[in-house]
Amino acid sequence: MAGSNEVNVNESKKVVPLNTWVLISNFKLAYNLLRRADGTFNRELAEFLDRKVPANTVPVDGVFSFDHVDRATGLLNRVYQFAPQNESQWGIVNLEQPLSTTEVVPVIIFFHGGSFTHSSANSAIYDTFCRRLVNTCKAVVVSVNYRRSPEHRYPCAYEDGWAALKWVKSRKWLQSGKGKDLKVHVYLAGDSSGGNIAHHVAVKAAEAEVEVIGNILLHPMFAGQKRTESEKRLDGKYFVTIQDRDWYWRAFLPEGEDRDHPACHVFGPRDKSLEGLKFPKSLVVVAGFDLMQDWQLAYVQGLKNAGQDVKLLFLKQATIGFYFLPNNEHFYCLMEEMKSFVNPDC
Amino acid sequence: MGPYGSTTCSGVSRSASSSSSSSVTKPPADIDGCLADAGYKVRSSDLRHVAQRLERLETVMVNSPGDLSHLASDAVLYNPSDLATWVDSLLTEFNHQPLISLPSDLDFSDGAVINNPAALPRETWTDNSSVIAAAPQQNHNQLTVVTAMEEDSGIRLVHLLVTCAESVQRGDLALAGSLIENMQALLTRVNTSCGIGKVAGYFIDALSRRIFSPQTVGSASGSVHENELLYHYFYEACPYLKFAHFTANQAILEAFDGHDCVHVIDFNLMHGLQWPALIQALALRPGGPPLLRLTGIGPPSPDGRDSLREIGLRLAELARSVNVGFAFRGVAASRLEDVKPWMLQVNPKEAVAVNSIMQLHRLLGSDTNRNSPIEMVLSWIRNLNPKIVAVVEQEADHNKPGFLDRFTEALYYYSNMFDSLEACAMQPEKALAEIYIQREICNVVCCEGAARVERHEPLDKWRTRLEQAGFRPLHLGSNAYKQASMLLTLFSAEGYRVEENQGCLTLGWHNRPLIAASGWQVMSMPEATTNQEAVGIINQNNNPNHI
């Protein structure tokens, strides 16, 4: 590991609040326990350790949630919405009427992170995050419980993302808008591996001419075979190591593949061009202390080269996972940006 | 923002429990609200301590990665929510150091002197968790929307059901009655063999009974023999009872470790389905089996047969065949509150385990008496000084005073349960298991007062109750979790989930827990208080020579 452990620990301590440091260090420790050198994963222990929360009808801060299970596929989505004003309506989910016929209510399909391997839609950290998104963005959020690696490698997560997109687009009760504009206004969002999934689902949507209005990628998980400058500079310094990144890619990509596989190395030598494709506008958020930032910045450049609309939000002093706890300025900055992104007229 | 700057969280506030609750219930003052939202209970004052431990663990990880894999595969781990105890226990596993204050070279860079308390004894944390639990817990509604059919009829049925329940609550029985008719008509256009159609059918039936024939509702819901049979089919058809028995047995087995005379008190013997596995496990115990006494409580048989004794005989036969010394005693009682501790004939030398599978909630149905049945029973359990009290309860809030609340909650709970049943193999048992569930639904929906015995309450409420009654949690760990998961792959279908919930295990359908298992121990006197004076007083009383 680059640098002595004590040095690394001191680095990360300086830049995050104490409770954030505890949270992310605890994850790091737990994840170390779960990854095995032979590439297998201790799924049982992972599920034991993961803090989960159930959905709730009694609104918390005006937001309630419910789980939908697709009987055919077993795929689970957790839907977060504003609670109805009328208290007697709590507990009844309105599945017949659109969200609104007078204004647009964005629906954000969210893919949680976890390097394709960890976490679930009902993990406490992600449940809380999605709940906050509803309030901040005045949106409905649908969190997708996609299949994870190493049990389910590429392309399972993308297939589940695509299935979720089709499901969301076809729900009458997720539609909004005036007159002819009555439709489901979809955004795709995700952090880490979720960001990677959002990109690939958006590509498929664009090719199939299914409209996605925008993509929000929070330090999305991209990589390539070569080691970039940021990886070398930041290896082990802020919770994440090159070694663990490699492990997750090996667990996700088809056996025998390397990191220039197009799932991983987007806009790389094996990927296709997005030029001319009606791709959604993108908001890409990069954390200045994320060792994989060079790949994310390359992604942004790649979108620009393909003539696509992309905004980069570079948060210099942020580490990965800065958005889990609302105890830092980056969190609030992100929320503002996301709010403007999905409500451009506000 | 400077290092370790303000950690105030203005985000969503929740109670310290892992479940969602109203924002008016904030975590107790000292609990870090941000981490609570992430599912972890840590006192703000403990954060530095936890951070230091994490640093220590990182160093260990780097220096001896082999230890790490041992930890993952062999160690039994408990209650990951309680971070302070969690990191301490991990360090203990590594056996690297006694739990004392760390030297200041591991100070955090903001220069603050570490105000490190001495090793955090587990008891201290437990005390505080009872303080936490005492804060009023807002009811949490766990909703998995009725997703089976998004056909218009299905959705309309749910709306009608809830509207009907609402009119029942308001006392508008005329409207309720006409809604029943609407729903019955609608049922003919819906697939009633599965999904919302099936569940709706049962609830319409229950509402109908409540409105039109309330006099029949209070009557006994079936003979003792019938109930036992239905219970057996429910046991066979789906994994809930198997999980309950399995998890309780595991905890009991561990609690009996090192004891030669053990006594299990089963609050509801039924056909004794739980006990063959425990008898066999005790037979295989390294060092040999203990002498096992089993006291089975059950309703008296109306036809003069001593069915309790018959079951006892069969279990004795099994015990004999595996060379486990065994004695059985049956205690016939119609209600658990009628059982008096002297009937159990507990010997002070034996290790006692109390086993309550879905029985405690039946004691919750009385008005505010001074000695409510639940308090009375918990009190005599405590006086038995058991090594463990294994409690399994439905994970639902079916004891709310408002009828509409209860009804809605039940609708979603049983929808999930029926959904999960559908996933299990087609058997004749399934249809009969449904009748078992239907009886429960009827009791929740139709009955009131003493007749309503299915007064399910969620885990958080039971935690409060048991802690206030002088018990502390015995955490079920990663080992029990692993075995429960294995059990699931053997006995059930895709979609069932075991989850760890602050030391307890739940089994549910997809993300909705439906049944919760927990273990409890008596909190002994000195632990029940952190007040130094009180400890001094106790010492004084115990030592007559003390001045």
Coordinates of C-alpha atoms in Angstrom, one line a residue, chain A residues 1 5-6 9-10 12-23 25-30 32-34 42-61 64-69 71 74-76 78 88-96 121-122 124-125 127-128 131-132 135 145 167 171-173 239 324-329 332, chain B residues 1-14 18-23 32 34-35 37-40 47-48 50-51 54-55 57-59 61-62 68 71-72 77-81 83 86 90 105-109 139 141-148 150 152 155-156 159 162 195 408 412 419 422 476-478 481-482 485-486 499-502 510-511 513:
Chain A
M1 CA 0.0 0.0 0.0
N5 CA -0.7 3.5 7.2
E6 CA -0.4 6.1 9.8
V9 CA -4.9 7.7 8.2
N10 CA -3.8 11.2 9.2
S12 CA -8.1 11.5 5.7
K13 CA -8.6 12.6 9.2
K14 CA -7.8 16.1 8.3
V15 CA -10.4 16.6 5.6
V16 CA -13.6 15.1 6.9
P17 CA -15.6 15.5 10.1
L18 CA -15.1 12.9 12.8
N19 CA -18.4 11.1 12.3
T20 CA -17.8 10.9 8.6
W21 CA -14.4 9.5 9.2
V22 CA -15.8 6.9 11.5
L23 CA -18.6 5.9 9.1
S25 CA -13.5 3.9 8.0
N26 CA -16.0 1.4 9.4
F27 CA -17.1 0.6 5.8
K28 CA -13.5 0.2 4.7
L29 CA -12.8 -2.2 7.6
A30 CA -16.0 -4.2 7.0
N32 CA -11.8 -5.7 3.9
L33 CA -13.3 -8.5 5.9
L34 CA -15.7 -9.4 3.1
N42 CA -18.5 -13.3 1.9
R43 CA -22.1 -12.4 1.0
E44 CA -23.7 -13.7 4.2
L45 CA -21.4 -11.6 6.4
A46 CA -22.0 -8.7 4.1
E47 CA -25.8 -8.9 4.6
F48 CA -25.4 -9.4 8.3
L49 CA -23.3 -6.2 8.5
D50 CA -25.3 -4.0 6.2
R51 CA -27.6 -1.7 8.2
K52 CA -31.0 -1.9 6.5
V53 CA -34.2 0.0 7.0
P54 CA -37.8 -0.9 5.9
A55 CA -40.0 1.3 3.8
N56 CA -42.4 3.5 5.6
T57 CA -45.9 4.8 5.1
V58 CA -45.8 7.2 8.0
P59 CA -43.9 10.1 6.4
V60 CA -40.6 11.1 7.7
D61 CA -40.0 14.8 6.9
F64 CA -42.8 8.2 2.5
S65 CA -41.6 5.1 0.7
F66 CA -42.8 1.7 -0.5
D67 CA -41.2 -1.3 -2.2
H68 CA -42.4 -2.7 -5.5
V69 CA -41.4 -6.2 -6.5
R71 CA -43.1 -10.7 -9.9
G74 CA -37.9 -10.5 -8.6
L75 CA -36.4 -7.1 -9.1
L76 CA -37.2 -4.7 -6.3
R78 CA -38.1 1.3 -3.6
S88 CA -56.1 10.2 6.1
Q89 CA -54.5 9.4 2.8
W90 CA -51.3 8.1 4.4
G91 CA -51.0 4.4 3.9
I92 CA -52.7 4.4 0.6
V93 CA -50.5 4.5 -2.5
N94 CA -52.2 6.3 -5.4
L95 CA -51.6 4.1 -8.4
E96 CA -54.2 5.5 -10.7
A121 CA -31.7 -0.2 -2.1
N122 CA -32.8 -0.6 1.5
A124 CA -29.7 2.8 5.6
I125 CA -27.2 5.1 4.0
D127 CA -32.4 5.1 2.0
T128 CA -31.6 8.2 3.8
R131 CA -35.2 10.5 1.1
R132 CA -33.2 13.7 1.1
N135 CA -37.1 16.9 -0.5
N145 CA -32.1 -3.0 -6.1
W167 CA -40.9 0.0 -15.6
R171 CA -46.2 3.8 -14.8
K172 CA -49.2 6.1 -15.3
W173 CA -48.8 7.2 -11.7
F239 CA -10.1 5.4 2.3
F324 CA -23.8 10.4 3.0
L325 CA -23.9 12.8 5.9
P326 CA -25.2 16.4 5.7
N327 CA -22.3 17.7 7.8
N328 CA -20.1 19.4 5.2
E329 CA -20.3 22.2 2.6
Y332 CA -25.1 21.3 0.4
Chain B
M1 CA -14.7 23.5 7.1
G2 CA -11.8 22.6 9.4
P3 CA -10.9 19.1 10.4
Y4 CA -13.5 17.5 12.6
G5 CA -15.5 20.7 12.4
S6 CA -19.1 20.9 13.4
T7 CA -20.8 17.7 13.2
T8 CA -24.3 19.0 13.5
C9 CA -26.7 17.4 11.1
S10 CA -29.6 19.2 9.8
G11 CA -30.7 16.3 7.7
V12 CA -33.5 13.9 8.3
S13 CA -33.9 13.1 12.0
R14 CA -34.9 9.7 13.1
S18 CA -33.1 1.5 12.7
S19 CA -36.7 1.9 11.6
S20 CA -38.2 5.0 10.2
S21 CA -40.3 7.1 12.5
S22 CA -41.8 10.6 12.6
S23 CA -39.3 13.4 12.6
D32 CA -24.9 11.2 16.8
C34 CA -26.0 11.6 11.3
L35 CA -24.7 8.2 12.1
D37 CA -29.5 7.9 9.9
A38 CA -26.9 5.6 8.6
G39 CA -28.0 2.8 10.9
Y40 CA -25.4 3.1 13.6
L47 CA -16.7 9.0 18.5
R48 CA -13.1 9.6 19.3
V50 CA -14.4 4.5 18.1
A51 CA -12.1 6.3 15.7
L54 CA -10.8 1.8 13.9
E55 CA -7.3 3.2 13.5
L57 CA -7.8 -2.1 13.6
E58 CA -6.4 -0.7 10.3
T59 CA -2.9 -1.1 11.6
M61 CA -5.1 -5.3 9.1
V62 CA -2.0 -4.0 7.4
L68 CA -8.4 -10.7 9.2
L71 CA -12.2 -12.9 11.8
A72 CA -14.3 -13.0 8.7
L77 CA -19.8 -11.2 15.5
Y78 CA -22.6 -9.3 17.2
N79 CA -24.8 -6.2 16.7
P80 CA -22.9 -4.2 14.1
S81 CA -25.1 -1.2 14.9
L83 CA -20.2 0.7 16.8
W86 CA -18.4 -3.6 17.8
L90 CA -13.1 -6.9 16.9
D105 CA 0.4 10.0 19.7
L106 CA -2.8 8.8 18.1
D107 CA -4.3 12.2 18.8
F108 CA -6.3 13.7 16.0
S109 CA -4.6 16.5 14.3
N139 CA -45.2 3.9 15.4
N141 CA -45.6 1.6 9.4
Q142 CA -43.8 -0.8 7.1
L143 CA -45.5 -0.7 3.8
T144 CA -44.9 -2.8 0.9
V145 CA -47.6 -1.6 -1.4
V146 CA -49.9 -4.1 -2.7
T147 CA -48.1 -4.6 -5.9
A148 CA -49.5 -7.9 -7.0
E150 CA -51.9 -3.1 -10.8
D152 CA -57.8 -1.2 -11.9
I155 CA -56.3 -1.0 -6.8
R156 CA -60.0 -0.2 -6.3
H159 CA -59.2 1.8 -1.8
V162 CA -59.5 1.2 3.5
G195 CA -52.1 -11.6 -5.0
T408 CA -54.2 -0.8 7.1
Y412 CA -50.0 -4.7 4.2
D419 CA -47.1 -13.2 -1.3
E422 CA -47.3 -18.1 -2.9
L476 CA -27.9 -13.3 18.2
G477 CA -24.7 -13.1 16.2
S478 CA -23.3 -13.8 12.8
Y481 CA -27.5 -15.4 11.0
K482 CA -25.4 -17.7 8.8
S485 CA -29.6 -18.1 5.9
M486 CA -28.7 -21.7 5.2
E499 CA -31.8 -9.5 8.4
E500 CA -29.8 -8.5 11.4
N501 CA -31.4 -5.9 13.5
Q502 CA -29.3 -4.7 16.4
H510 CA -38.1 -9.1 0.3
N511 CA -37.4 -6.0 2.3
P513 CA -39.4 -8.2 8.0

